Coordinates of C-alpha atoms in Angstrom, one line a residue:
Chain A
X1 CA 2.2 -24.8 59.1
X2 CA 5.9 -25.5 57.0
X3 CA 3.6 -27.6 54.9
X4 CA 0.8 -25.4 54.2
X5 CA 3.4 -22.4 53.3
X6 CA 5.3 -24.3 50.8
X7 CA 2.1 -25.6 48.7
X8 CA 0.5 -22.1 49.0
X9 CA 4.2 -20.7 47.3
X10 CA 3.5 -22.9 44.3
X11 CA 0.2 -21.6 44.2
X12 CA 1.8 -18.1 43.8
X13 CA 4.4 -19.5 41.0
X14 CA 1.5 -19.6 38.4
X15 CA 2.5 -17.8 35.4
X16 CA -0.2 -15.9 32.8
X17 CA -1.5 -18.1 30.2
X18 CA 0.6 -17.2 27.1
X19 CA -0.3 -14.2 25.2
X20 CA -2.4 -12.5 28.1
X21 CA 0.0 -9.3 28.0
X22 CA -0.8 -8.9 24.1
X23 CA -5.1 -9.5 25.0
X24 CA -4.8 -6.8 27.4
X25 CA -3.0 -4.2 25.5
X26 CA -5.4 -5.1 22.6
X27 CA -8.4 -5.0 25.0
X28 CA -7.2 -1.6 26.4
X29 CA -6.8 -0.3 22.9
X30 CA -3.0 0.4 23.7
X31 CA -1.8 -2.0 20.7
X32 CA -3.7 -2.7 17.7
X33 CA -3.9 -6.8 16.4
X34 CA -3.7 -7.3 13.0
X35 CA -3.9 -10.3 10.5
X36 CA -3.5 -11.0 6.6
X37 CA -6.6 -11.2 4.7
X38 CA -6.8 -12.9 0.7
X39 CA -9.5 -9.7 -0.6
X40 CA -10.9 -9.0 -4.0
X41 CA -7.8 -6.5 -3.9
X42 CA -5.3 -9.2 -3.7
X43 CA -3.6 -9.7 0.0
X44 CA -4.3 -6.8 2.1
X45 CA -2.6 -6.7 5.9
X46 CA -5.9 -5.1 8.3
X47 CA -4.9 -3.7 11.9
X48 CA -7.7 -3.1 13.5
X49 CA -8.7 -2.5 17.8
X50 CA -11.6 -2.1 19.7
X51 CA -12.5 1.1 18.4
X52 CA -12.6 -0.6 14.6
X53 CA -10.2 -1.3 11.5
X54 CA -7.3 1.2 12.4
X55 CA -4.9 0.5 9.2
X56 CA -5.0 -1.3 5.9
X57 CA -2.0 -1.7 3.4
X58 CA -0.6 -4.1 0.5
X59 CA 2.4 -4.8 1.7
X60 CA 5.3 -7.1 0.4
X61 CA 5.9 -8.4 4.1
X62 CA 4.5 -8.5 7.4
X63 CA 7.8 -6.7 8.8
X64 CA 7.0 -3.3 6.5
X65 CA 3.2 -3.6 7.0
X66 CA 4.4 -3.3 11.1
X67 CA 7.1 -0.7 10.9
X68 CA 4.8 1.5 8.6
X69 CA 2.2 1.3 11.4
X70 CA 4.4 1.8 14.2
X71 CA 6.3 5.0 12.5
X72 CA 2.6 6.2 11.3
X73 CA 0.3 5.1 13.8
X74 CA 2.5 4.9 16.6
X75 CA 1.2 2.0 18.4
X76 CA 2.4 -1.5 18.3
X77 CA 1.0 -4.3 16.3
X78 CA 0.0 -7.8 17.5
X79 CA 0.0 -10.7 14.8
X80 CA -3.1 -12.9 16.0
X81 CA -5.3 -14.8 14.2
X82 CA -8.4 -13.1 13.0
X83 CA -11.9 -13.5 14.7
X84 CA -13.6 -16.2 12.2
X85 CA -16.2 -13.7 10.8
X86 CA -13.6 -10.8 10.8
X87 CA -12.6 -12.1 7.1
X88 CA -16.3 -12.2 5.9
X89 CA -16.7 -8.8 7.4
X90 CA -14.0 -7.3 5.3
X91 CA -15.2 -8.6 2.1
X92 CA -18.7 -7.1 2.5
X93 CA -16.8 -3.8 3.8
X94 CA -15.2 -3.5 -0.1
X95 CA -17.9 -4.8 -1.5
X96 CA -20.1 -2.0 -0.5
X97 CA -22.2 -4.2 1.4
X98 CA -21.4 -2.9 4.9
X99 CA -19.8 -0.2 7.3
X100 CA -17.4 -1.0 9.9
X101 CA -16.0 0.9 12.2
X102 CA -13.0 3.0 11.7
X103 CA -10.4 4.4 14.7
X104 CA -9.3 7.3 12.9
X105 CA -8.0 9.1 16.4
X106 CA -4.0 10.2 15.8
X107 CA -5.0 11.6 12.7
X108 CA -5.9 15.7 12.9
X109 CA -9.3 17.1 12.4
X110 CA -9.0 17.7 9.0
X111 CA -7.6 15.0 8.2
X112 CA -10.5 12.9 10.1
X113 CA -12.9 15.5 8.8
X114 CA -11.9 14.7 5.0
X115 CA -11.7 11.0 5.4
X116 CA -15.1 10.3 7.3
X117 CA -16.5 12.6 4.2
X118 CA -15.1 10.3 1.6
X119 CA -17.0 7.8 3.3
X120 CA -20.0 9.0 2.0
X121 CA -18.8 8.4 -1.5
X122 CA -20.8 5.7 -2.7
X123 CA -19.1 2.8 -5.0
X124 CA -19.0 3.5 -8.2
X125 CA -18.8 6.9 -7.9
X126 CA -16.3 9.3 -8.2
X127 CA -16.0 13.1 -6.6
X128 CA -13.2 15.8 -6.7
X129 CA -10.9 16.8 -4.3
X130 CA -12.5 20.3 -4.2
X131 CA -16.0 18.6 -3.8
X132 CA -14.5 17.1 -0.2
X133 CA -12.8 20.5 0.2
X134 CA -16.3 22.6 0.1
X135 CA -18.1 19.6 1.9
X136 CA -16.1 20.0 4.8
X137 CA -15.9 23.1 4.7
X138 CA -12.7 24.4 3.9
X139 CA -13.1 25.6 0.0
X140 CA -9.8 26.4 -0.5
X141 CA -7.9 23.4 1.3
X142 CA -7.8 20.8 -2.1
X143 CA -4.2 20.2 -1.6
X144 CA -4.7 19.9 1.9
X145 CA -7.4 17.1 1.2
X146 CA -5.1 15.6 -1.4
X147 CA -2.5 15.6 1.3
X148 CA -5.0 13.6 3.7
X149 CA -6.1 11.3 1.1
X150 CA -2.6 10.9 -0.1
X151 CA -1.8 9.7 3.4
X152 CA -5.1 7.6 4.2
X153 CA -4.1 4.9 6.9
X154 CA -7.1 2.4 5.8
X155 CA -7.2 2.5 1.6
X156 CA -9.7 0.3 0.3
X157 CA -11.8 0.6 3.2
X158 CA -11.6 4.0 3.2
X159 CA -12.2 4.8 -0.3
X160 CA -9.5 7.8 -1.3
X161 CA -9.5 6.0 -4.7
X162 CA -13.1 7.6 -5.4
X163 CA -11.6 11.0 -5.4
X164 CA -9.8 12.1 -8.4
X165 CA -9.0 15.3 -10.3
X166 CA -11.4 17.4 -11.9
X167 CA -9.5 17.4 -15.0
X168 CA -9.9 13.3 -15.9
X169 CA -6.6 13.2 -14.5
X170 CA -7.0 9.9 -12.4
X171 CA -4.5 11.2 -9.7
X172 CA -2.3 10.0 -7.2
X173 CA -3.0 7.3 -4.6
X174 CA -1.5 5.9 -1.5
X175 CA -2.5 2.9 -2.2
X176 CA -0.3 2.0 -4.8
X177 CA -0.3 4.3 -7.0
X178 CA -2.6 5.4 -10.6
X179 CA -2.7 2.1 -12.1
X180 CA -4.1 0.3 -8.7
X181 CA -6.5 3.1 -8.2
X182 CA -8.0 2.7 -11.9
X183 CA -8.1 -0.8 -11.5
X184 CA -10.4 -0.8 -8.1
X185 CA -12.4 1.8 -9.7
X186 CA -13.0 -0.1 -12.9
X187 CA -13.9 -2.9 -10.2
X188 CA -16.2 -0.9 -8.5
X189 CA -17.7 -0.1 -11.8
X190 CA -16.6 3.2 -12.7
X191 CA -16.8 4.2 -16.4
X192 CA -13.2 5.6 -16.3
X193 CA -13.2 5.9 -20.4
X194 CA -15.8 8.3 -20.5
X195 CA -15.2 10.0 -17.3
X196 CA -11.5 11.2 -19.1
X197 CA -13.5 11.7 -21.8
X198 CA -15.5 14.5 -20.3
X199 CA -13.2 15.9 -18.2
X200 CA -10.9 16.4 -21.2
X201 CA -13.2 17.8 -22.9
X202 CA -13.9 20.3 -20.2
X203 CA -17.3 19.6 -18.6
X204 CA -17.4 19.0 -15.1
X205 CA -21.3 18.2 -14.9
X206 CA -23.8 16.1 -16.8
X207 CA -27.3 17.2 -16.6
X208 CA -30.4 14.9 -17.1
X209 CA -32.6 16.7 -20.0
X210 CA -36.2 15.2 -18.3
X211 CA -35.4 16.4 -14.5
X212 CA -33.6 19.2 -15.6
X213 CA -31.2 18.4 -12.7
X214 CA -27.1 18.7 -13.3
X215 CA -25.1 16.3 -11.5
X216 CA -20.8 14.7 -11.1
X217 CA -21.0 12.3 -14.0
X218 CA -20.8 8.8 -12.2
X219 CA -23.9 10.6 -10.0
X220 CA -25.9 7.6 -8.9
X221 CA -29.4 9.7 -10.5
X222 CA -28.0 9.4 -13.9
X223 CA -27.3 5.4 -13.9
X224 CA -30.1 4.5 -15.6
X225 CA -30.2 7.6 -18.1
X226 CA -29.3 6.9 -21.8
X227 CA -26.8 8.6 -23.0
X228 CA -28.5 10.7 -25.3
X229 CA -30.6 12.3 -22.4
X230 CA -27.3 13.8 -21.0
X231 CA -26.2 17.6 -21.4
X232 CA -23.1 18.0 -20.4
X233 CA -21.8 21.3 -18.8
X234 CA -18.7 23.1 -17.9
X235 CA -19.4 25.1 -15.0
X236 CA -21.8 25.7 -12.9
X237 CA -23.1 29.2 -14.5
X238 CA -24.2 27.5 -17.8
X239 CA -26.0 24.5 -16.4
X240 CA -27.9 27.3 -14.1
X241 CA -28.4 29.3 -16.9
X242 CA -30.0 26.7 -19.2
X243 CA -32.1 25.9 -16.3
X244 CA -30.9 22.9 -14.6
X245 CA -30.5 22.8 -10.8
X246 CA -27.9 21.0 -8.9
X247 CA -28.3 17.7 -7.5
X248 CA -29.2 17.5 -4.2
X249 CA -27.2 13.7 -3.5
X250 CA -24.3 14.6 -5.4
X251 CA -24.2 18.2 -4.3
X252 CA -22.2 19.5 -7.3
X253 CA -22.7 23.1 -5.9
X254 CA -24.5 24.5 -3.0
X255 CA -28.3 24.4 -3.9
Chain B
X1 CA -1.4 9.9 26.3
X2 CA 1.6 8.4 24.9
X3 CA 3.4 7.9 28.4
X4 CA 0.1 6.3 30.1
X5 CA 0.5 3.6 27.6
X6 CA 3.9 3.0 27.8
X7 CA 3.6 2.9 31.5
X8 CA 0.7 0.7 31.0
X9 CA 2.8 -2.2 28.8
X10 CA 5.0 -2.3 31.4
X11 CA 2.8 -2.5 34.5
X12 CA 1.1 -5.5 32.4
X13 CA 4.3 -7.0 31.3
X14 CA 5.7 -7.0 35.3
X15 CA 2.7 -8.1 37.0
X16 CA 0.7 -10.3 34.7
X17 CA 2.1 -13.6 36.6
X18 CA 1.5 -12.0 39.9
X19 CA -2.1 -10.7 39.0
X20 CA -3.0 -14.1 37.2
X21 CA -1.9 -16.3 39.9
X22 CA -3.9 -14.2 42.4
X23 CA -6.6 -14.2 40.6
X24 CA -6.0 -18.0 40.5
X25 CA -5.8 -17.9 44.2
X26 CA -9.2 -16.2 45.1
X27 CA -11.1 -17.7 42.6
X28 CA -10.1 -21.0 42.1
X29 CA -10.1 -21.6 38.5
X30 CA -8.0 -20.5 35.7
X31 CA -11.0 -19.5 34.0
X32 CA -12.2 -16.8 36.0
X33 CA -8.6 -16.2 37.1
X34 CA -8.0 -14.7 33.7
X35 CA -11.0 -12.5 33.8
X36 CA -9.8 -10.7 36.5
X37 CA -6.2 -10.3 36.0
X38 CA -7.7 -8.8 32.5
X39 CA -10.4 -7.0 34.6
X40 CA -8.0 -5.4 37.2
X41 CA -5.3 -4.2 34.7
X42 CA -8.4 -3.2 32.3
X43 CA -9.3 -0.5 35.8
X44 CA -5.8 -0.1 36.2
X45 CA -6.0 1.3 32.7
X46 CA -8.3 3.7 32.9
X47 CA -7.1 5.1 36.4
X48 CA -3.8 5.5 34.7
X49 CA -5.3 7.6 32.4
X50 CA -6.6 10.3 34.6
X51 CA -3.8 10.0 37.6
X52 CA -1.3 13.1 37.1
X53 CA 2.1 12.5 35.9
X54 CA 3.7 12.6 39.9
X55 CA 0.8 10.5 41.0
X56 CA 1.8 8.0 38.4
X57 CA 5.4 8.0 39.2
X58 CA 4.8 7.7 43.4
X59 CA 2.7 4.7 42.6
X60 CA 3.2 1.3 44.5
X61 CA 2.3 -0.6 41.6
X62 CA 1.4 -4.0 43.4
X63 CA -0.1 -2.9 46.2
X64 CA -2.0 -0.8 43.9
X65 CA -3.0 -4.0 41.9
X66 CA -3.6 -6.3 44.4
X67 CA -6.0 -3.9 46.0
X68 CA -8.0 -3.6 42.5
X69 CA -7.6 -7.0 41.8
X70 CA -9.6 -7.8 45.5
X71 CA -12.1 -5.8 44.8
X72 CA -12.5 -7.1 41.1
X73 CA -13.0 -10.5 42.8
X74 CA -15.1 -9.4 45.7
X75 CA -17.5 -7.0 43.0
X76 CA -18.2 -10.5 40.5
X77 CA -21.2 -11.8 40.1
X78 CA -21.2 -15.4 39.6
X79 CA -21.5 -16.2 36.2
X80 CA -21.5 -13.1 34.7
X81 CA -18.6 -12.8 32.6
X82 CA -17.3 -9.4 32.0
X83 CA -17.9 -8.2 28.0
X84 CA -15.0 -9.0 25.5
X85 CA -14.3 -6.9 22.5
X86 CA -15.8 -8.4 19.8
X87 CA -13.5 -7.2 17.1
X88 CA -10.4 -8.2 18.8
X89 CA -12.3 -12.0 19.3
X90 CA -9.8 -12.7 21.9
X91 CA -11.1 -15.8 23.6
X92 CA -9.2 -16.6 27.1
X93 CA -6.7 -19.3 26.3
X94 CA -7.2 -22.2 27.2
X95 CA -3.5 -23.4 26.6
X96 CA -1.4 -23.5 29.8
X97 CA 1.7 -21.3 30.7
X98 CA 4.9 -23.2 30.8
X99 CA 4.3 -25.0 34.1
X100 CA 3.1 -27.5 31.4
X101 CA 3.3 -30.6 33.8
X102 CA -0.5 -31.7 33.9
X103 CA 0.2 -33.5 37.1
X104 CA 1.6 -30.4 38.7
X105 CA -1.1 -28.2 36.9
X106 CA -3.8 -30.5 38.3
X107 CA -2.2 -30.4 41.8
X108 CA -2.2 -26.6 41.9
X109 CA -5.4 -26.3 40.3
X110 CA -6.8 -28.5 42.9
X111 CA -4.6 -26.3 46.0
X112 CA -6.0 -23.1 44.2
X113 CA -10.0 -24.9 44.5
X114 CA -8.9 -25.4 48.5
X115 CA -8.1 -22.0 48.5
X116 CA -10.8 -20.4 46.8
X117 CA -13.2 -22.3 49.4
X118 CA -12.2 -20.1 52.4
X119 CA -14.2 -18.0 53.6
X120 CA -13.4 -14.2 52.1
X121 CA -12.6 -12.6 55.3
X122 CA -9.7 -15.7 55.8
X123 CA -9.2 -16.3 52.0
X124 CA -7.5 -12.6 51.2
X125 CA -5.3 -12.3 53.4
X126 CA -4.3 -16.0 53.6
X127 CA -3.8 -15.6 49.7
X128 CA -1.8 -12.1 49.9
X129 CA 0.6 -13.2 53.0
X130 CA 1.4 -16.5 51.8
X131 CA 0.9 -17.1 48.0
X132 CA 2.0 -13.7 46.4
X133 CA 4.2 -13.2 50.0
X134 CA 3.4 -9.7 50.9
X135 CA 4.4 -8.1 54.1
X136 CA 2.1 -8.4 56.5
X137 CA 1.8 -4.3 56.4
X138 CA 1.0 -4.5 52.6
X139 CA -1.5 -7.0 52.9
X140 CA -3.2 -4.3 55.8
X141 CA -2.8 -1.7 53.4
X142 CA -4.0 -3.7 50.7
X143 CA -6.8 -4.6 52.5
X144 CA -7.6 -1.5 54.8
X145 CA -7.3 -3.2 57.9
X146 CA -5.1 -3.1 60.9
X147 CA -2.2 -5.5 60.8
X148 CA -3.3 -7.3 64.0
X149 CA -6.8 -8.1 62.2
X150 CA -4.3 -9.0 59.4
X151 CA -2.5 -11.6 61.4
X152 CA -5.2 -13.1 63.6
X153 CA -7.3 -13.8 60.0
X154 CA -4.5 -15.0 58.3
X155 CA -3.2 -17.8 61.2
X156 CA -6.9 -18.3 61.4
X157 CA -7.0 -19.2 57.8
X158 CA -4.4 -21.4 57.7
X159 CA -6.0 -23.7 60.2
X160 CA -9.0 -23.8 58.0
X161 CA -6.9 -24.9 55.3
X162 CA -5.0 -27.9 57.3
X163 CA -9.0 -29.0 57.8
X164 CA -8.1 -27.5 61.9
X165 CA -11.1 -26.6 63.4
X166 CA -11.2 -22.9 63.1
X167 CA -11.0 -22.5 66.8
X168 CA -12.1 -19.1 67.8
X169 CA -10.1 -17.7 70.7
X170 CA -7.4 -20.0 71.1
X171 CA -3.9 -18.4 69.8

């Protein structure tokens, strides 16, 4: 009996392999894991859980990527290494080639509204704030989408860089400010020269003479039209009134 | 929301040595013994999450787990793993914990195999009394049975385990 009791004891001393705690809080979704990936952008910390990629930011240091998360996020972040294809994954996610998931849950409805809406922004192109505003369907809220966009947990991935200010202005950006967001729109193959160019000049649409259809210059219709088969409006009113209806992809006003 | 998980990193944090080591106990291997300590607090979650805030607070944390963790084991199917989250890629170590001793680590692995081949109805309430040394009216509770089943099962047991015949009627 004495015998038995004793061996069965050690039995009971057995301690968790290490790191269990930290695979069961990331399992359960109650702390997010996160690793360093080398992207087109440079070196971007991702957090991500099971629900998807939860955070993104270019960070000087591990330490601020962390505290940023935990004072906007509020969960706690896990350093692990990454899943082998989870690097791969990320490159095709900003090159356009894929969608992951995205755990957008602490953020509010709008906010969540005007984010998953920018999803829909192809690469390439650009929309304004008061495009996401009438989208979502809250017209008058632009500085309220700037605000969300402004404070975008997942950058890059999440591409507030495609939304910019009707006037040419480029805009403000979370992730690191107007120069980083012209650069990953010139990456992404954005014609910023002659977008300012237009928008300085006042027109907000182009319009395509042969389909008669106005669109946001960057539209995907007009990538193939020459440049001389572009008529260029200011508002809405005038492309109407020379005939031209709006494009139903780009939606530049309700058809 | 907020307090759930709190609670929740703590209950993991507290028990995770007790939880692994009886899944260790019941199943055998280390393998499977991490599937269901990460099986029993991944129920223990989700409970959480709907109990009331009193309900929470009243709760006798390892009797609570060892019950889940029981059922966890008795509910497997052999060979069926339970799904892993893909994203998060975590793979079960395979590393040890600090009892690092390979001789030792061999010797309880081995005890833990010994274990695991007891019948079920010996094998629980061996492993509750006498590796993770609950009272004998926890491991009842635990088990929702009546202490004197309890007692008769786990003595019975234990002469399974010395390689005793399991002698039926003698006490």
């Amino acid at each position: 009996m004495a015998t038995a009791m004793i061996d069965l004891r050690q039995l009971g001393a057995v301690k968790a392999p290490v790191g269990f705690a930290e695979r069961v809080l990331a399992s359960a979704g109650v702390t997010d894991s996160y690793a360093l990936f080398d992207t087109v952008l440079g070196p971007v910390y991702v957090a991500w859980n099971r629900l998807g990629v939860s955070a993104a930011m270019r960070a000087p240091s591990a330490l601020q990527f962390e505290e940023w998360f935990g004072r906007d996020v509020g969960r706690q972040l896990v350093r692990v290494d990454p899943p082998a294809d989870l690097a791969a994954k990320i490159e095709d996610q900003l090159a356009g080639k894929r969608r992951l998931q995205f755990d957008l849950r602490g953020l509010t409805p709008f906010s969540q509204a005007v984010l998953r809406k920018t999803l829909e922004i192809r690469r390439g192109e650009v929309r304004p704030y008061g495009w996401i505003a009438r989208e979502i369907g809250h017209p008058a809220a632009v500085r309220a989408v700037g605000t969300a966009l402004a404070n975008n947990p997942i950058p890059y991935f999440i591409p507030c860089h495609r939304v910019v200010r009707s006037d040419g202005v480029i805009g403000n950006y979370g992730g690191g400010g107007p120069e980083a967001k012209k650069q990953i729109l010139n990456l992404e193959g954005v014609q910023l020269a002659r977008l300012q160019k237009l928008a300085q000049s006042g027109f907000r649409y182009e319009g395509i003479k042969s389909t008669k259809i106005f669109c946001f210059p960057t539209c995907y219709h007009g990538r193939h039209a020459r440049e001389e088969n572009f008529v260029f409006f200011h508002d809405e009113a005038e492309a109407r009134a020379k005939g031209y209806r709006p494009c139903k992809d780009c939606r530049p006003a309700v058809a | 929301m907020e307090g759930t998980e709190r609670v929740f990193e703590r209950l993991v944090r507290d028990h995770q040595d007790r939880i692994y080591a009886l899944g260790l106990a019941l199943t055998g291997n280390r393998h499977d013994a991490e599937d269901v300590a990460q099986d029993t607090f991944l129920r223990a979650y989700r409970a959480l999450a709907g109990y009331t805030p009193e309900r929470v607070r009243e709760l006798k944390q390892r009797a609570w787990l060892h019950r889940i963790a029981v059922n966890v084991v008795r509910n497997r199917v052999r060979g069926v793993r339970p799904r892993l989250v893909e994203l998060n890629g975590s793979e079960p170590s395979t590393t040890s914990g600090p009892e690092d001793d390979a001789l030792r680590r061999a010797e309880v692995d081995a005890l833990a195999a010994r274990v695991a081949g007891l019948p079920a109805r010996y094998r629980e309430p061996v492993v509750l009394r006498h590796v993770q040394e609950l009272s004998y009216a926890e491991v009842a509770e635990v088990l929702g049975q009546p202490v004197g089943t309890v007692k008769a099962n786990v003595h019975r047991g234990l002469k399974l385990l010395r390689g005793e015949s399991d002698g039926h009627g003698d006490d």
